[in-house]
Amino acid sequence: MLRRTFLGLLGAAGVGAALGKPARAAGNQHFTGYPESFGVLFDATRCIGCRSCEAGCNKVNELPPPPEPFDDLSVLKVKRRTHSWTYTVVNRYDIPGAPGPVFKKWQCNHCLEPACASSCFVRAFTKTSQGAVTWDGTVCVGCRYCMIACPFEIPTFEFKEPLTPRIMKCTLCYPLITSGKLTVPGCVGACPVEALVYGKRRDLLQIASERFHAFPGRYLNHIYGEHEMGGTNWLYLAGVPFRALGMREDLGEVPAPELTSGALAGVPLVAAAWPVLLTGIYAISKRKDKIARQETAQAVARAVAQIQAEAEGKLKKAMTKAEAEKKAAIEQEVKKALEKAAKPQSREGE
Amino acid sequence: MATENSAVRKSLYTPFNVVVGVIFLAGVVITFLRFTKGLGAVTNLSDNNPWGMWISFDLLCGVALAAGGYTTSAACYVFGLKRYHSAVRPAILTAFLSYSLVVVALLYDVGRPWRLPYPFLVQAGTTSVLFEVGLCVMLYLTTLFVEWLPACFEWLGFQKPRDLIIRITLVLTILGVILSTMHQSSLGALYLIVPSKLHPLWYSMYLPVFFFVSSIAAGLSMVIFEGTLSHHYLHGRMDAAYLREHDDVTLGFAKGAAMVLALYFMIKVVGIAIDNKWNYLLTGYGAWFLVELLGFVALPAFLYAIAVREQNLKLAKWTSVLTVLGIILNRFNTSLVAFNWQLPPADRYFPSWMEIAISVYLLTLGLLVFRFIANRMPIFYEDPRYRQHVPHEGEEEERPEFTEHKLRRHPQTFGH
Amino acid sequence: MVKGRRLLGLAGILLLSGAASFYGIQAEGGKEPLKAAETGRPDLIKIDTLAAYQKLELPPVTFSHDKHTKALRQDKQDCTTCHLVENGKLSLAYMRRKNTQAAALKEIYHANCIGCHMEMAAAGKKTGPPDGLCRACHNVQPQIAVARLDAGLNRVSHFRHIDSKLIPADQNDKDNCSRCHHEYDPKAKKTFYAQGQEETCRDCHLAKEKKGVKSLKQAAHLQCVLCHLDLDKRGVKDHGPYDCAGCHGAAAQARIAKKNQEWVAALPNKEVPRLKRGQPDAVLITHDPKWGEGRAGKPFLMDPVAFDHQAHEKYSDNCRVCHHASLEACEKCHTLMGAKDGEFINFAQAMHSLSSRASCLGCHSGQQAAANCAGCHNHISKSCRLEDASCRQCHLLSAETAIPGGASPSQISALKPPQKAALAETLLRARNLNPGTYALEDLPETVEIKDLANRFQPSEFTHRKHLAALLKGIKGNTLAEYFHRDPGAICQGCHHYSPPAKEPPRCSNCHSGENLLARESNRPALLAALHRQCMNCHADMRLEKPAATACSECHQEKQK
């Protein structure tokens, strides 16, 4: 291509790069959480499976009434998950070897680096400094990638709504607490045995290790959510292995945004490198074509010249030969004419 | 088939038309249901399975199989393989219509379709791979639209705009390749965020590379496949240059596809080796993975190679079908079969008939629009009044045999 | 094209197999190993002798000992068929006295095992695998798993042996201890009986053979099994078990336990008589006077503990629970600073460690896990430092000793053993074991818990009934009665974290009204305090009623 075209492209690339904001890709720097953020500590050794937390959540969030009342404990026979009408569920686990059933309350874990927030392409999720992960209904497009991304399978969608379906999930009662209507989330306030406590995340971690010391043998020495998926604001304690409670122990400690930040980092690289690469290939192929054409032309010219030279040589030879023959013929004719002229003279002399 | 140019008015109730009519009726009814009763009434989607057939087939397969656009135009304009020139416009048209249908499918699938432009106009979630997919798809759709416009302008007789676009063919092609690389790989990167939900044999940090490379093979095979179908059904629209180059396109693309599929096979093996996932191959899912890898990647690579070596067009064409099926299988596996593999069987997803009907409906729509455009616009033939390439300054003529003078539009002299 | 057709055929086969595997995606891989509880045998021995020499070419053989002894017995053969006898001693190894070289060992096993099988087969009898079917014996995944329980003697079984007429005492001895218990003279390389020094076999016979001393397994089998076999040969009916399942099988152990129960019930006192090993009745635990030496004017002081050895003998199944290594005094290995013999656990730790069953406090705290005790004791935090008052339960102030004018700990520890024993006896007899409680009339019969009554009516708590139940729970348990001597002690289960008093403070004095931000480490708010206090006690005491979720059993719901 022409030099000015190349310079033009270079300039465009430069301007484009300069206009961009510094790319703080979510990853490569580990976020240890907002220092004053709040969370909840759930203690499975205290939970008695009474479902008061579900009732409390339903009440403060004004959710639709459920098919079965909250004091119906027979629903615990099947394992339930959150749905668009319930932010939280309690499930019951009968574990062989444990003295009684163990219950687990499940809801959004309000991760430090949430997969939902990272995956949302309209930034509908926010990790607030208060600790809650909130959803903004004014921009959500309803693509449901957050539901795909969440490793805990939490966000739910109003599939029954034709035109304004919402993503529904636990909000840690963020709007209610920040507006002052509640001091602790609805579920925490409703629990009769304080299986749930609400406080600063760092305090909760402290409380959890104090419980380990106070009652050795009661707890598994692990706080679920301390490091899982980079850490969550909802922490769990239990006396049985967490996988027996349906909680995945194979999620690892890498926060979700770090899983895709590598791939996203490749995008500007492609945008920068491909133009040069492809233009280069184009230039090389054009050059090859041009050279091929030139070589063809040269070969043709050489061939033509050679043939011409040969033809000229032949012609010259023929011409010389013809010249000589013509000369000889003329001489012959002259001789003949002279002989003829000499002959009549002798006839006239008698 | 009923064509507009036939003199005798045939009955409208041909089998084809009846089938299409039924599909359309179903499509319209289901569309109405979707927008009055919600996704739950029409699909089998649930909180455990938020993405279903519309994403797997219409989005993932649609985008992968539309890769013919950038591969063909790259082959012709960037790599300088002029003998594929006649395949470019059909490939661009296929790609353009495919991407348009992807967007239409999204209008069905997404909860609030009118908010689809929000990521670009209101608030951008730049940490999201989906944002990158959306942006690149939007830009690429525009690029394809612009690349298609010359055919449209030639039909409408707008010479100056048409020439202007032809001048920037190379830029558009390069832009198309860049955008395609980015969004084809990003569709794979969508699943990077869920290592806990995707079966280890399909999950890999190389997912973006897998999706990109397989899209090249998909595009090349789609061009062969689409060319075969068009050859059969739209033969009347094809000019001498197209017909002359057709076999070369088939075999040339088969050769390319063979190599790309072999490459794809190798990097898939590397993907297994690097995480030491060999033991998964001995499970049920492993057997299915091997079916996908051996039957739909290794086998077509092999078959393509044989077809090229023996100049066997029939084999190349059938192998293109196999490859297309293989790409569809791979996308379905990644998004539906290997996804949520840890859930109990009762919680797994299978598309409802209405979802399948809408996908078929959109596909039919695309085919009809393709037929409409191909029957009228210079897709399979070159309009002799327009030189195919406006030369840059200082460049020699590429096709000196084109005439300089322009004819006035004369419908009866169209075509071949 | 022929090639094409073949390719299509291959492709077709591939697709078919793919479809088949698709169908079988839910198929589980491999068989689940059978659970030991269902089909486990105690007599399975893994023969992997060669593993010590080289890497095994084939998996170890899973050998069923009982099957073979049963078959041999039917054939009127005995142990010597497989186990050689040397100098009257049976070798427990198979067809050899000791291990030699790998090749020789392999030959011993193959020639003898397979040889016998072939002989039996030739004789037409049902037998094991013949030559050539290597993996019939070298089975990598045997169908049946090992289910072997540890065997041993508990107090009752031991006494049945002491009492048995079938084990007569030696001439000069009153009891038949010498029939099993012996000491070893390394110089004479002989065992001999030392009366009054009988200890548990495990003190010398450890888990592995060491310096010529047989391992416990070898010693026990030679001692016990052979004796039982001998009895059987002599035609005694109640000869005791000699096959693997007879001691190590779950069914057999259950049978023995039941038999022991019946045997004890038939005794005159309904309890096993005390073992006569010359053990003390009362012990005064003091520190070793030598520990105070060289401490430059800072004598080591420990208030003595009067320990009722006689009573404690009944609480354990065998002496090893406390005398876990030998019958010597604890401070021989667990010295003041800790010694290598005691694994550097010093004397104080050895007596007080909460996690070891052999330590005083460890055993006591283990007792607190019983259903009668757990209701209160499960919720007493272990990280709290024990109050000084609780030390006084065992460590008696020197001034309290019966020595006129009192005596310092050093003086007491310098007493001679008989004096110490007498002092201990005196102190123990002086103990008051009656659990103290306030007069029931002074305590409320019911308590109305009406703080926080909102959705529910106030709860009528049956206070006296609960106290009576708790008192009933500690009755007859010396440990509980001793430690609950103080009147307010038993009340502390609920009225905790405040000094014992007849009118303890209200719960709401410390447990605030609302569940607010968690700052105070583990003190719950009032609602949870009330609920958890009752619910946890019920759960730990394994009471089915009232269930924690049965709200109306404790307080009625208010009608709207």
XYZ file of N, CA, C and O in Angstrom, chain A residues 158-289:
528
model
N -37.506 -14.356 36.131
C -38.960 -14.486 36.098
C -39.388 -14.957 34.716
O -39.800 -14.166 33.862
N -39.286 -16.242 34.497
C -39.622 -16.778 33.180
C -41.084 -16.590 32.830
O -41.450 -16.670 31.654
N -41.908 -16.338 33.852
C -43.334 -16.178 33.543
C -43.658 -14.781 33.034
O -44.743 -14.557 32.525
N -42.747 -13.833 33.223
C -43.016 -12.462 32.811
C -42.682 -12.286 31.338
O -41.551 -12.533 30.942
N -43.645 -11.853 30.522
C -43.343 -11.755 29.082
C -42.464 -10.568 28.714
O -41.583 -10.693 27.890
N -42.695 -9.425 29.332
C -42.006 -8.228 28.836
C -41.068 -7.597 29.858
O -40.144 -6.896 29.494
N -41.318 -7.822 31.155
C -40.446 -7.206 32.156
C -39.956 -8.248 33.150
O -40.220 -8.140 34.337
N -39.255 -9.246 32.666
C -38.768 -10.247 33.610
C -37.577 -9.708 34.380
O -36.739 -8.986 33.830
N -37.521 -10.034 35.661
C -36.427 -9.559 36.498
C -35.535 -10.711 36.911
O -35.969 -11.854 36.969
N -34.313 -10.352 37.233
C -33.433 -11.295 37.913
C -33.709 -11.123 39.400
O -33.712 -10.001 39.919
N -33.957 -12.235 40.077
C -34.299 -12.143 41.498
C -33.233 -12.860 42.306
O -32.906 -14.012 42.029
N -32.697 -12.189 43.289
C -31.771 -12.867 44.189
C -31.671 -12.075 45.486
O -32.057 -10.919 45.540
N -31.152 -12.720 46.491
C -30.981 -12.087 47.798
C -30.190 -10.795 47.662
O -29.202 -10.729 46.924
N -30.631 -9.753 48.378
C -29.972 -8.459 48.276
C -29.216 -8.102 49.548
O -28.741 -6.978 49.680
N -29.123 -9.055 50.490
C -28.592 -8.764 51.832
C -29.381 -7.616 52.463
O -28.875 -6.872 53.293
N -30.630 -7.479 51.970
C -31.512 -6.407 52.435
C -30.838 -5.038 52.332
O -31.062 -4.157 53.162
N -30.046 -4.880 51.263
C -29.282 -3.635 51.117
C -30.178 -2.393 51.099
O -29.930 -1.441 51.844
N -31.230 -2.375 50.266
C -32.045 -1.145 50.254
C -32.700 -0.895 51.606
O -32.830 0.248 52.036
N -33.098 -1.975 52.293
C -33.780 -1.796 53.571
C -32.813 -1.347 54.658
O -33.172 -0.560 55.525
N -31.599 -1.849 54.608
C -30.639 -1.481 55.654
C -30.113 -0.084 55.412
O -29.976 0.711 56.339
N -29.821 0.245 54.147
C -29.278 1.583 53.911
C -30.335 2.649 54.127
O -30.008 3.773 54.485
N -31.610 2.292 53.933
C -32.626 3.310 54.196
C -33.010 3.342 55.661
O -33.825 4.163 56.072
N -32.462 2.454 56.450
C -32.698 2.492 57.886
C -33.897 1.691 58.357
O -34.192 1.634 59.548
N -34.591 1.036 57.433
C -35.780 0.293 57.874
C -35.404 -0.931 58.693
O -36.143 -1.387 59.546
N -34.251 -1.510 58.392
C -33.814 -2.689 59.135
C -32.388 -2.449 59.608
O -31.634 -1.706 58.980
N -32.025 -3.091 60.711
C -30.629 -3.043 61.115
C -29.897 -4.309 60.704
O -28.704 -4.289 60.485
N -30.634 -5.422 60.663
C -30.027 -6.652 60.177
C -30.951 -7.211 59.090
O -32.131 -6.900 59.075
N -30.434 -8.029 58.187
C -31.298 -8.585 57.136
C -32.481 -9.341 57.737
O -32.423 -9.823 58.869
N -33.531 -9.466 56.934
C -34.764 -10.074 57.415
C -34.585 -11.481 57.945
O -35.160 -11.867 58.964
N -33.765 -12.268 57.249
C -33.567 -13.653 57.687
C -32.842 -13.690 59.019
O -33.188 -14.478 59.912
N -31.841 -12.838 59.173
C -31.048 -12.827 60.406
C -31.926 -12.455 61.588
O -31.870 -13.081 62.650
N -32.773 -11.476 61.376
C -33.621 -11.045 62.474
C -34.669 -12.072 62.859
O -35.114 -12.123 63.994
N -35.030 -12.905 61.892
C -36.109 -13.858 62.155
C -35.626 -15.136 62.812
O -36.432 -15.875 63.368
N -34.317 -15.407 62.758
C -33.859 -16.712 63.236
C -33.964 -16.806 64.755
O -33.389 -15.995 65.462
N -34.676 -17.798 65.276
C -34.839 -17.879 66.727
C -33.628 -18.391 67.469
O -33.543 -18.263 68.685
N -32.680 -18.993 66.780
C -31.525 -19.556 67.484
C -30.225 -18.878 67.079
O -29.155 -19.366 67.397
N -30.315 -17.755 66.384
C -29.104 -17.060 65.939
C -28.146 -17.987 65.217
O -26.936 -17.963 65.450
N -28.717 -18.804 64.325
C -27.832 -19.542 63.435
C -27.197 -18.582 62.447
O -26.191 -18.889 61.816
N -27.814 -17.395 62.310
C -27.290 -16.358 61.427
C -26.910 -15.164 62.277
O -27.691 -14.724 63.121
N -25.699 -14.664 62.062
C -25.335 -13.402 62.696
C -24.825 -12.465 61.625
O -24.167 -12.886 60.669
N -25.116 -11.198 61.782
C -24.779 -10.179 60.788
C -23.737 -9.264 61.390
O -23.889 -8.814 62.537
N -22.696 -8.998 60.660
C -21.681 -8.107 61.186
C -20.625 -7.871 60.139
O -20.747 -8.304 58.995
N -19.556 -7.206 60.507
C -18.483 -6.956 59.549
C -17.807 -8.277 59.239
O -17.603 -9.111 60.125
N -17.430 -8.424 58.010
C -16.874 -9.708 57.573
C -15.663 -10.089 58.413
O -15.498 -11.241 58.801
N -14.818 -9.098 58.717
C -13.619 -9.458 59.472
C -13.975 -9.869 60.895
O -13.336 -10.728 61.476
N -15.052 -9.287 61.420
C -15.494 -9.693 62.758
C -16.070 -11.100 62.720
O -15.888 -11.894 63.636
N -16.781 -11.391 61.641
C -17.384 -12.719 61.541
C -16.322 -13.794 61.477
O -16.473 -14.867 62.056
N -15.237 -13.508 60.751
C -14.160 -14.490 60.679
C -13.579 -14.726 62.064
O -13.272 -15.854 62.443
N -13.467 -13.634 62.809
C -12.964 -13.725 64.176
C -13.903 -14.566 65.039
O -13.472 -15.471 65.761
N -15.176 -14.279 64.926
C -16.175 -15.014 65.729
C -16.129 -16.494 65.385
O -16.212 -17.356 66.249
N -15.977 -16.780 64.108
C -15.946 -18.179 63.699
C -14.765 -18.901 64.321
O -14.915 -20.003 64.861
N -13.589 -18.290 64.316
C -12.462 -19.022 64.906
C -12.608 -19.113 66.401
O -12.142 -20.077 67.017
N -13.286 -18.143 67.022
C -13.530 -18.281 68.460
C -14.438 -19.472 68.736
O -14.261 -20.190 69.714
N -15.410 -19.665 67.861
C -16.281 -20.826 68.052
C -15.492 -22.116 67.915
O -15.733 -23.085 68.626
N -14.535 -22.147 66.975
C -13.723 -23.362 66.827
C -12.981 -23.660 68.126
O -12.869 -24.799 68.544
N -12.447 -22.604 68.751
C -11.689 -22.819 69.978
C -12.591 -23.187 71.138
O -12.232 -24.008 71.967
N -13.758 -22.557 71.168
C -14.632 -22.799 72.313
C -15.208 -24.197 72.277
O -15.421 -24.805 73.313
N -15.480 -24.690 71.119
C -16.115 -26.007 71.029
C -15.374 -26.894 70.057
O -15.867 -27.201 68.972
N -14.177 -27.310 70.441
C -13.430 -28.165 69.504
C -14.172 -29.473 69.347
O -14.749 -29.993 70.274
N -14.181 -30.024 68.180
C -14.898 -31.264 67.965
C -16.306 -31.034 67.456
O -16.919 -31.929 66.907
N -16.818 -29.792 67.622
C -18.176 -29.552 67.128
C -18.152 -29.143 65.665
O -19.070 -29.447 64.912
N -17.070 -28.396 65.324
C -17.019 -27.841 63.985
C -15.927 -28.481 63.161
O -14.922 -28.942 63.674
N -16.126 -28.447 61.843
C -15.062 -28.733 60.903
C -14.251 -27.445 60.844
O -14.806 -26.361 60.685
N -12.937 -27.557 60.968
C -12.117 -26.368 61.085
C -11.930 -25.664 59.746
O -10.834 -25.596 59.204
N -13.019 -25.170 59.196
C -12.973 -24.508 57.893
C -14.151 -23.563 57.800
O -15.268 -23.942 58.135
N -13.891 -22.353 57.383
C -14.984 -21.401 57.184
C -15.255 -21.369 55.687
O -14.438 -20.877 54.905
N -16.381 -21.901 55.283
C -16.715 -21.929 53.857
C -17.076 -20.518 53.419
O -17.985 -19.915 53.964
N -16.390 -20.040 52.455
C -16.637 -18.679 51.986
C -15.483 -17.766 52.333
O -15.421 -16.630 51.868
N -14.550 -18.263 53.127
C -13.407 -17.415 53.451
C -12.573 -17.194 52.200
O -12.114 -16.097 51.920
N -12.391 -18.295 51.438
C -11.545 -18.181 50.250
C -12.213 -18.684 48.995
O -11.714 -18.437 47.905
N -13.329 -19.408 49.145
C -13.945 -20.010 47.955
C -14.318 -18.947 46.938
O -14.941 -17.952 47.277
N -13.957 -19.199 45.668
C -14.218 -18.259 44.574
C -13.693 -16.864 44.908
O -14.299 -15.866 44.560
N -12.588 -16.834 45.619
C -12.000 -15.552 45.979
C -12.560 -14.969 47.259
O -12.144 -13.902 47.688
N -13.500 -15.650 47.880
C -14.055 -15.159 49.137
C -15.472 -14.659 48.956
O -15.812 -14.091 47.914
N -16.312 -14.901 49.938
C -17.691 -14.433 49.869
C -18.009 -13.694 51.157
O -17.301 -13.831 52.159
N -19.075 -12.908 51.122
C -19.484 -12.215 52.341
C -20.430 -13.043 53.189
O -20.786 -12.636 54.279
N -20.873 -14.143 52.673
C -21.728 -15.041 53.466
C -20.874 -16.235 53.830
O -20.355 -16.914 52.961
N -20.683 -16.454 55.108
C -19.757 -17.474 55.583
C -20.536 -18.605 56.236
O -21.591 -18.373 56.812
N -19.980 -19.813 56.151
C -20.688 -20.981 56.663
C -19.799 -21.760 57.603
O -18.604 -21.939 57.340
N -20.399 -22.260 58.675
C -19.709 -23.175 59.567
C -20.541 -24.440 59.647
O -21.762 -24.378 59.611
N -19.873 -25.580 59.769
C -20.634 -26.821 59.865
C -19.816 -27.837 60.630
O -18.604 -27.706 60.772
N -20.509 -28.857 61.094
C -19.816 -29.927 61.787
C -19.640 -31.156 60.919
O -19.090 -32.149 61.365
N -20.144 -31.071 59.706
C -19.992 -32.184 58.765
C -19.330 -31.624 57.510
O -19.341 -30.408 57.300
N -18.740 -32.489 56.672
C -18.105 -31.958 55.461
C -19.108 -31.171 54.639
O -20.268 -31.559 54.511
N -18.658 -30.060 54.073
C -19.577 -29.181 53.362
C -20.189 -29.853 52.151
O -21.307 -29.544 51.753
N -19.461 -30.790 51.539
C -20.061 -31.409 50.361
C -21.240 -32.280 50.764
O -22.115 -32.530 49.953
N -21.275 -32.733 52.024
C -22.452 -33.490 52.479
C -23.666 -32.585 52.571
O -24.801 -33.065 52.657
N -23.431 -31.263 52.588
C -24.539 -30.311 52.633
C -24.828 -29.747 51.265
O -25.440 -28.692 51.130
N -24.324 -30.430 50.236
C -24.616 -29.962 48.888
C -23.839 -28.719 48.496
O -24.196 -28.042 47.551
N -22.770 -28.407 49.227
C -21.966 -27.240 48.869
C -20.706 -27.718 48.171
O -20.019 -28.613 48.654
N -20.403 -27.097 47.047
C -19.315 -27.594 46.244
C -17.969 -27.229 46.863
O -17.723 -26.079 47.223
N -17.138 -28.247 47.003
C -15.815 -27.993 47.588
C -14.753 -27.911 46.500
O -13.571 -27.784 46.802
N -15.166 -28.009 45.232
C -14.183 -28.042 44.162
C -14.177 -26.743 43.371
O -13.758 -26.714 42.230
N -14.674 -25.655 43.977
C -14.751 -24.419 43.214
C -13.420 -23.699 43.132
O -13.217 -22.848 42.297
N -12.503 -24.018 44.033
C -11.202 -23.356 43.982
C -11.275 -21.971 44.568
O -12.318 -21.500 45.006
N -10.137 -21.314 44.588
C -10.052 -19.996 45.220
C -9.861 -18.882 44.209
O -9.704 -17.729 44.593
N -9.872 -19.222 42.933
C -9.687 -18.178 41.927
C -11.016 -17.461 41.746
O -12.029 -18.092 41.465
N -11.040 -16.149 41.906
C -12.307 -15.445 41.693
C -12.719 -15.498 40.234
O -11.876 -15.555 39.340
N -14.022 -15.460 40.013
C -14.547 -15.661 38.667
C -14.006 -14.674 37.637
O -13.686 -15.072 36.519
N -13.888 -13.384 37.972
C -13.393 -12.466 36.945
C -12.023 -12.845 36.416
O -11.713 -12.623 35.251
N -11.203 -13.469 37.296
C -9.868 -13.843 36.825
C -9.922 -14.939 35.778
O -8.969 -15.141 35.037
N -11.040 -15.663 35.741
C -11.139 -16.750 34.775
C -11.281 -16.221 33.358
O -10.909 -16.893 32.411
N -11.882 -15.035 33.221
C -12.063 -14.524 31.870
C -11.166 -13.337 31.555
O -11.102 -12.910 30.400
N -10.472 -12.825 32.534
C -9.687 -11.621 32.252
C -8.561 -11.918 31.279
O -8.172 -11.072 30.488
N -8.077 -13.153 31.316
C -7.017 -13.513 30.373
C -7.501 -13.447 28.940
O -6.841 -12.887 28.062
N -8.692 -14.026 28.713
C -9.227 -14.028 27.358
C -9.544 -12.604 26.904
O -9.284 -12.225 25.761
N -10.092 -11.810 27.826
C -10.421 -10.431 27.460
C -9.180 -9.619 27.169
O -9.190 -8.711 26.345
N -8.084 -9.984 27.852
C -6.841 -9.253 27.605
C -6.339 -9.491 26.192
O -5.569 -8.698 25.653
N -6.792 -10.593 25.593
C -6.357 -10.866 24.227
C -7.015 -9.976 23.195
O -6.502 -9.819 22.080
N -8.154 -9.393 23.577
C -8.918 -8.616 22.594
C -8.155 -7.405 22.056
O -7.999 -7.262 20.836
N -7.650 -6.544 22.940
C -6.892 -5.418 22.383
C -5.648 -5.859 21.628
O -5.217 -5.199 20.683
N -5.123 -7.002 22.029
C -3.951 -7.515 21.320
C -4.311 -7.850 19.880
O -3.584 -7.517 18.930
N -5.456 -8.515 19.727
C -5.907 -8.848 18.377
C -6.193 -7.574 17.596
O -5.791 -7.425 16.435
N -6.860 -6.647 18.259
C -7.206 -5.401 17.587
C -5.959 -4.654 17.131
O -5.958 -3.971 16.109
N -4.901 -4.799 17.892
C -3.678 -4.095 17.529
C -2.876 -4.861 16.496
O -2.304 -4.286 15.574
N -2.822 -6.184 16.671
C -1.894 -6.945 15.844
C -2.477 -7.371 14.503
O -1.765 -7.414 13.503
N -3.751 -7.684 14.494
C -4.327 -8.223 13.269
C -4.244 -7.290 12.065
O -3.962 -7.731 10.959
N -4.513 -5.991 12.260
C -4.415 -5.118 11.089
C -3.048 -5.189 10.430
O -2.931 -5.333 9.212
N -2.020 -5.151 11.252
C -0.668 -5.196 10.711
C -0.418 -6.541 10.050
O 0.101 -6.630 8.931
N -0.832 -7.576 10.736
C -0.596 -8.926 10.229
C -1.291 -9.132 8.884
O -0.687 -9.585 7.901
N -2.566 -8.781 8.855
C -3.348 -9.038 7.646
C -2.904 -8.130 6.508
O -2.811 -8.563 5.354
N -2.642 -6.877 6.857
C -2.150 -5.987 5.808
C -0.829 -6.497 5.264
O -0.565 -6.442 4.059
N -0.033 -7.022 6.162
C 1.236 -7.571 5.725
C 1.051 -8.732 4.770
O 1.723 -8.828 3.734
N 0.092 -9.602 5.109
C -0.154 -10.742 4.218
C -0.646 -10.255 2.868
O -0.223 -10.734 1.799
N -1.545 -9.280 2.930
C -2.050 -8.711 1.694
C -0.906 -8.133 0.873
O -0.787 -8.389 -0.342
N -0.045 -7.396 1.544
C 1.056 -6.758 0.829
C 1.970 -7.808 0.211
O 2.404 -7.678 -0.938
N 2.225 -8.826 0.981
C 3.110 -9.873 0.468
C 2.473 -10.558 -0.730
O 3.134 -10.809 -1.745
N 1.157 -10.830 -0.625
C 0.531 -11.543 -1.738
C 0.467 -10.641 -2.968
O 0.656 -11.090 -4.102
N 0.212 -9.349 -2.740
C 0.188 -8.434 -3.873
C 1.547 -8.342 -4.527
O 1.693 -8.337 -5.754
N 2.571 -8.298 -3.675
C 3.927 -8.208 -4.183
C 4.253 -9.439 -4.995
O 4.832 -9.356 -6.073
N 3.843 -10.596 -4.474
C 4.078 -11.845 -5.196
C 3.409 -11.804 -6.554
O 4.005 -12.171 -7.570
N 2.174 -11.331 -6.583
C 1.446 -11.246 -7.853
C 2.163 -10.321 -8.804
O 2.336 -10.624 -9.988
